[in-house]
Amino acid sequence: MKHSITTQTRRSHRGPARRVGRSLALVLPVVLVLSGTLAVTRVNWTGSPAGSVLTASDITSVQSAPKTVVHAPEDVLRDRLMSELHEKNPGVVLTHLQEAVNGHPSLARHCTSIARSLGRAAVRIYGASRAQSYARPVCDTSFATGVLAARG
């Protein structure tokens, strides 16, 4: 009986292309990340032609620059209505709250907390019984709840 001899390719010797491919697979992502990071630092983001390279002193001057505080719309509305409460009666302020919520439906989820705050402030300014007289069903009677919380 005669057996044929077949040559088997050994997996460990696939040639230099395999080694180069593995090296590129390891090195290429690192090179791409570093070159992208360096490119971003070299872009002139300011719009002025001078000083397009970002240096460490630029970073510290940017960090020490005064920051503008952005207030949420509900905080702006609450502050505006609180200051208006000192000038006008709570009925007018509640009307303005309802108009603001009708005009901007995204404020509806903050309506109860704003009305409750207005109720507590109205008790401090007008007294409990007078503040209660202005209560109406704005934001599920939260104004009256605020008046009641500040009262007792």
PDB file of C-alpha atoms in Angstrom:
ATOM      1  CA  MET A   1       0.000   0.000   0.000  1.00  0.00           C
ATOM      2  CA  LYS A   2       1.344   3.351  -1.045  1.00  0.00           C
ATOM      3  CA  HIS A   3       0.528   6.592   0.770  1.00  0.00           C
ATOM      4  CA  SER A   4       0.732   9.899  -0.963  1.00  0.00           C
ATOM      5  CA  ILE A   5       2.643  12.560   0.849  1.00  0.00           C
ATOM      6  CA  THR A   6       0.985  15.936   0.866  1.00  0.00           C
ATOM      7  CA  THR A   7       2.828  19.016   1.834  1.00  0.00           C
ATOM      8  CA  GLN A   8       1.229  20.898   4.625  1.00  0.00           C
ATOM      9  CA  THR A   9       1.748  24.583   5.047  1.00  0.00           C
ATOM     10  CA  ARG A  10       2.839  25.534   8.464  1.00  0.00           C
ATOM     11  CA  ARG A  11       0.943  28.404   9.982  1.00  0.00           C
ATOM     12  CA  SER A  12       3.916  29.926  11.679  1.00  0.00           C
ATOM     13  CA  HIS A  13       5.672  30.752   8.418  1.00  0.00           C
ATOM     14  CA  ARG A  14       3.243  32.840   6.391  1.00  0.00           C
ATOM     15  CA  GLY A  15       5.776  35.380   5.301  1.00  0.00           C
ATOM     16  CA  PRO A  16       6.706  38.992   5.914  1.00  0.00           C
ATOM     17  CA  ALA A  17       3.354  40.387   4.785  1.00  0.00           C
ATOM     18  CA  ARG A  18       1.701  38.897   7.852  1.00  0.00           C
ATOM     19  CA  ARG A  19       4.220  40.546  10.189  1.00  0.00           C
ATOM     20  CA  VAL A  20       3.873  43.917   8.458  1.00  0.00           C
ATOM     21  CA  GLY A  21       0.085  43.697   8.673  1.00  0.00           C
ATOM     22  CA  ARG A  22       0.165  42.983  12.381  1.00  0.00           C
ATOM     23  CA  SER A  23       2.582  45.836  13.014  1.00  0.00           C
ATOM     24  CA  LEU A  24       0.379  48.259  11.092  1.00  0.00           C
ATOM     25  CA  ALA A  25      -2.694  47.079  12.972  1.00  0.00           C
ATOM     26  CA  LEU A  26      -1.019  47.993  16.240  1.00  0.00           C
ATOM     27  CA  VAL A  27       0.709  51.222  15.235  1.00  0.00           C
ATOM     28  CA  LEU A  28      -1.815  52.817  12.860  1.00  0.00           C
ATOM     29  CA  PRO A  29      -4.553  53.637  15.429  1.00  0.00           C
ATOM     30  CA  VAL A  30      -2.002  55.295  17.719  1.00  0.00           C
ATOM     31  CA  VAL A  31      -0.611  57.391  14.868  1.00  0.00           C
ATOM     32  CA  LEU A  32      -4.090  58.452  13.750  1.00  0.00           C
ATOM     33  CA  VAL A  33      -5.148  59.531  17.250  1.00  0.00           C
ATOM     34  CA  LEU A  34      -1.974  61.508  17.850  1.00  0.00           C
ATOM     35  CA  SER A  35      -2.060  63.224  14.466  1.00  0.00           C
ATOM     36  CA  GLY A  36      -5.727  64.138  14.955  1.00  0.00           C
ATOM     37  CA  THR A  37      -5.008  65.596  18.391  1.00  0.00           C
ATOM     38  CA  LEU A  38      -2.112  67.650  17.066  1.00  0.00           C
ATOM     39  CA  ALA A  39      -4.179  68.876  14.124  1.00  0.00           C
ATOM     40  CA  VAL A  40      -6.926  70.157  16.427  1.00  0.00           C
ATOM     41  CA  THR A  41      -4.458  72.136  18.528  1.00  0.00           C
ATOM     42  CA  ARG A  42      -3.042  73.767  15.400  1.00  0.00           C
ATOM     43  CA  VAL A  43      -6.392  74.960  13.992  1.00  0.00           C
ATOM     44  CA  ASN A  44      -7.065  78.658  14.335  1.00  0.00           C
ATOM     45  CA  TRP A  45     -10.369  78.584  16.237  1.00  0.00           C
ATOM     46  CA  THR A  46     -10.317  82.292  17.133  1.00  0.00           C
ATOM     47  CA  GLY A  47     -10.768  83.630  13.621  1.00  0.00           C
ATOM     48  CA  SER A  48      -7.816  86.010  13.916  1.00  0.00           C
ATOM     49  CA  PRO A  49      -4.839  85.272  11.682  1.00  0.00           C
ATOM     50  CA  ALA A  50      -2.262  85.680  14.444  1.00  0.00           C
ATOM     51  CA  GLY A  51      -1.666  83.102  17.127  1.00  0.00           C
ATOM     52  CA  SER A  52      -3.051  79.990  15.528  1.00  0.00           C
ATOM     53  CA  VAL A  53      -0.935  77.680  17.696  1.00  0.00           C
ATOM     54  CA  LEU A  54      -2.307  76.963  21.160  1.00  0.00           C
ATOM     55  CA  THR A  55       0.314  77.189  23.883  1.00  0.00           C
ATOM     56  CA  ALA A  56       0.230  76.433  27.599  1.00  0.00           C
ATOM     57  CA  SER A  57       0.005  80.155  28.446  1.00  0.00           C
ATOM     58  CA  ASP A  58      -3.070  80.436  26.221  1.00  0.00           C
ATOM     59  CA  ILE A  59      -4.734  77.626  28.133  1.00  0.00           C
ATOM     60  CA  THR A  60      -4.167  79.315  31.500  1.00  0.00           C
ATOM     61  CA  SER A  61      -5.476  82.640  30.176  1.00  0.00           C
ATOM     62  CA  VAL A  62      -8.599  80.925  28.855  1.00  0.00           C
ATOM     63  CA  GLN A  63      -9.136  79.154  32.171  1.00  0.00           C
ATOM     64  CA  SER A  64      -8.827  82.393  34.154  1.00  0.00           C
ATOM     65  CA  ALA A  65     -11.206  84.332  31.890  1.00  0.00           C
ATOM     66  CA  PRO A  66     -14.543  85.249  33.486  1.00  0.00           C
ATOM     67  CA  LYS A  67     -17.251  82.735  32.720  1.00  0.00           C
ATOM     68  CA  THR A  68     -20.735  83.728  31.716  1.00  0.00           C
ATOM     69  CA  VAL A  69     -23.416  81.952  33.655  1.00  0.00           C
ATOM     70  CA  VAL A  70     -26.317  80.657  31.632  1.00  0.00           C
ATOM     71  CA  HIS A  71     -29.552  80.385  33.592  1.00  0.00           C
ATOM     72  CA  ALA A  72     -32.256  77.884  32.788  1.00  0.00           C
ATOM     73  CA  PRO A  73     -35.483  79.386  31.393  1.00  0.00           C
ATOM     74  CA  GLU A  74     -37.462  78.315  34.455  1.00  0.00           C
ATOM     75  CA  ASP A  75     -34.977  80.085  36.751  1.00  0.00           C
ATOM     76  CA  VAL A  76     -35.205  83.256  34.685  1.00  0.00           C
ATOM     77  CA  LEU A  77     -39.006  83.107  34.827  1.00  0.00           C
ATOM     78  CA  ARG A  78     -38.987  82.471  38.583  1.00  0.00           C
ATOM     79  CA  ASP A  79     -36.655  85.411  39.224  1.00  0.00           C
ATOM     80  CA  ARG A  80     -38.705  87.708  37.009  1.00  0.00           C
ATOM     81  CA  LEU A  81     -41.965  86.748  38.700  1.00  0.00           C
ATOM     82  CA  MET A  82     -40.466  87.080  42.192  1.00  0.00           C
ATOM     83  CA  SER A  83     -39.309  90.604  41.469  1.00  0.00           C
ATOM     84  CA  GLU A  84     -42.702  91.362  39.932  1.00  0.00           C
ATOM     85  CA  LEU A  85     -44.391  90.083  43.101  1.00  0.00           C
ATOM     86  CA  HIS A  86     -42.843  92.977  45.041  1.00  0.00           C
ATOM     87  CA  GLU A  87     -44.326  95.504  42.604  1.00  0.00           C
ATOM     88  CA  LYS A  88     -47.716  93.974  41.771  1.00  0.00           C
ATOM     89  CA  ASN A  89     -50.264  91.816  43.517  1.00  0.00           C
ATOM     90  CA  PRO A  90     -50.032  87.996  43.351  1.00  0.00           C
ATOM     91  CA  GLY A  91     -53.050  87.804  41.021  1.00  0.00           C
ATOM     92  CA  VAL A  92     -51.190  89.651  38.271  1.00  0.00           C
ATOM     93  CA  VAL A  93     -48.089  87.533  38.842  1.00  0.00           C
ATOM     94  CA  LEU A  94     -50.104  84.304  38.617  1.00  0.00           C
ATOM     95  CA  THR A  95     -51.635  85.524  35.356  1.00  0.00           C
ATOM     96  CA  HIS A  96     -48.155  86.149  33.969  1.00  0.00           C
ATOM     97  CA  LEU A  97     -47.075  82.684  35.106  1.00  0.00           C
ATOM     98  CA  GLN A  98     -50.011  81.102  33.294  1.00  0.00           C
ATOM     99  CA  GLU A  99     -49.278  83.131  30.158  1.00  0.00           C
ATOM    100  CA  ALA A 100     -45.617  82.078  30.243  1.00  0.00           C
ATOM    101  CA  VAL A 101     -46.551  78.398  30.560  1.00  0.00           C
ATOM    102  CA  ASN A 102     -49.100  78.720  27.750  1.00  0.00           C
ATOM    103  CA  GLY A 103     -46.520  80.448  25.545  1.00  0.00           C
ATOM    104  CA  HIS A 104     -43.724  77.976  26.320  1.00  0.00           C
ATOM    105  CA  PRO A 105     -45.124  74.518  27.107  1.00  0.00           C
ATOM    106  CA  SER A 106     -41.670  73.279  28.116  1.00  0.00           C
ATOM    107  CA  LEU A 107     -42.068  75.351  31.299  1.00  0.00           C
ATOM    108  CA  ALA A 108     -45.173  73.365  32.353  1.00  0.00           C
ATOM    109  CA  ARG A 109     -43.184  70.821  34.355  1.00  0.00           C
ATOM    110  CA  HIS A 110     -41.668  73.657  36.418  1.00  0.00           C
ATOM    111  CA  CYS A 111     -44.950  75.491  36.914  1.00  0.00           C
ATOM    112  CA  THR A 112     -45.832  73.847  40.229  1.00  0.00           C
ATOM    113  CA  SER A 113     -42.495  74.632  41.869  1.00  0.00           C
ATOM    114  CA  ILE A 114     -42.586  78.234  40.624  1.00  0.00           C
ATOM    115  CA  ALA A 115     -46.178  78.727  41.843  1.00  0.00           C
ATOM    116  CA  ARG A 116     -45.303  77.175  45.209  1.00  0.00           C
ATOM    117  CA  SER A 117     -42.337  79.553  45.554  1.00  0.00           C
ATOM    118  CA  LEU A 118     -44.575  82.470  44.663  1.00  0.00           C
ATOM    119  CA  GLY A 119     -47.063  81.376  47.334  1.00  0.00           C
ATOM    120  CA  ARG A 120     -44.379  81.275  50.030  1.00  0.00           C
ATOM    121  CA  ALA A 121     -43.053  84.674  48.956  1.00  0.00           C
ATOM    122  CA  ALA A 122     -46.560  86.142  48.900  1.00  0.00           C
ATOM    123  CA  VAL A 123     -47.038  85.093  52.552  1.00  0.00           C
ATOM    124  CA  ARG A 124     -43.826  86.883  53.510  1.00  0.00           C
ATOM    125  CA  ILE A 125     -44.871  90.037  51.649  1.00  0.00           C
ATOM    126  CA  TYR A 126     -48.660  90.210  52.121  1.00  0.00           C
ATOM    127  CA  GLY A 127     -49.373  87.956  55.072  1.00  0.00           C
ATOM    128  CA  ALA A 128     -51.103  84.577  55.053  1.00  0.00           C
ATOM    129  CA  SER A 129     -54.773  85.607  54.770  1.00  0.00           C
ATOM    130  CA  ARG A 130     -54.228  88.244  52.074  1.00  0.00           C
ATOM    131  CA  ALA A 131     -51.943  85.942  50.064  1.00  0.00           C
ATOM    132  CA  GLN A 132     -54.550  83.176  50.265  1.00  0.00           C
ATOM    133  CA  SER A 133     -57.167  85.481  48.791  1.00  0.00           C
ATOM    134  CA  TYR A 134     -55.194  85.597  45.513  1.00  0.00           C
ATOM    135  CA  ALA A 135     -55.031  81.796  45.151  1.00  0.00           C
ATOM    136  CA  ARG A 136     -56.475  80.319  41.969  1.00  0.00           C
ATOM    137  CA  PRO A 137     -56.032  77.097  40.022  1.00  0.00           C
ATOM    138  CA  VAL A 138     -52.789  77.932  38.263  1.00  0.00           C
ATOM    139  CA  CYS A 139     -50.539  74.872  38.035  1.00  0.00           C
ATOM    140  CA  ASP A 140     -52.809  72.588  40.086  1.00  0.00           C
ATOM    141  CA  THR A 141     -53.314  75.080  42.937  1.00  0.00           C
ATOM    142  CA  SER A 142     -49.602  75.058  43.770  1.00  0.00           C
ATOM    143  CA  PHE A 143     -49.749  78.705  44.783  1.00  0.00           C
ATOM    144  CA  ALA A 144     -52.237  77.798  47.527  1.00  0.00           C
ATOM    145  CA  THR A 145     -49.983  74.908  48.590  1.00  0.00           C
ATOM    146  CA  GLY A 146     -47.067  77.322  48.906  1.00  0.00           C
ATOM    147  CA  VAL A 147     -49.192  79.713  50.945  1.00  0.00           C
ATOM    148  CA  LEU A 148     -50.274  76.862  53.224  1.00  0.00           C
ATOM    149  CA  ALA A 149     -46.673  75.633  53.638  1.00  0.00           C
ATOM    150  CA  ALA A 150     -45.451  79.107  54.602  1.00  0.00           C
ATOM    151  CA  ARG A 151     -48.397  79.676  56.893  1.00  0.00           C
ATOM    152  CA  GLY A 152     -47.922  76.750  59.240  1.00  0.00           C
TER     153      GLY A 152
END
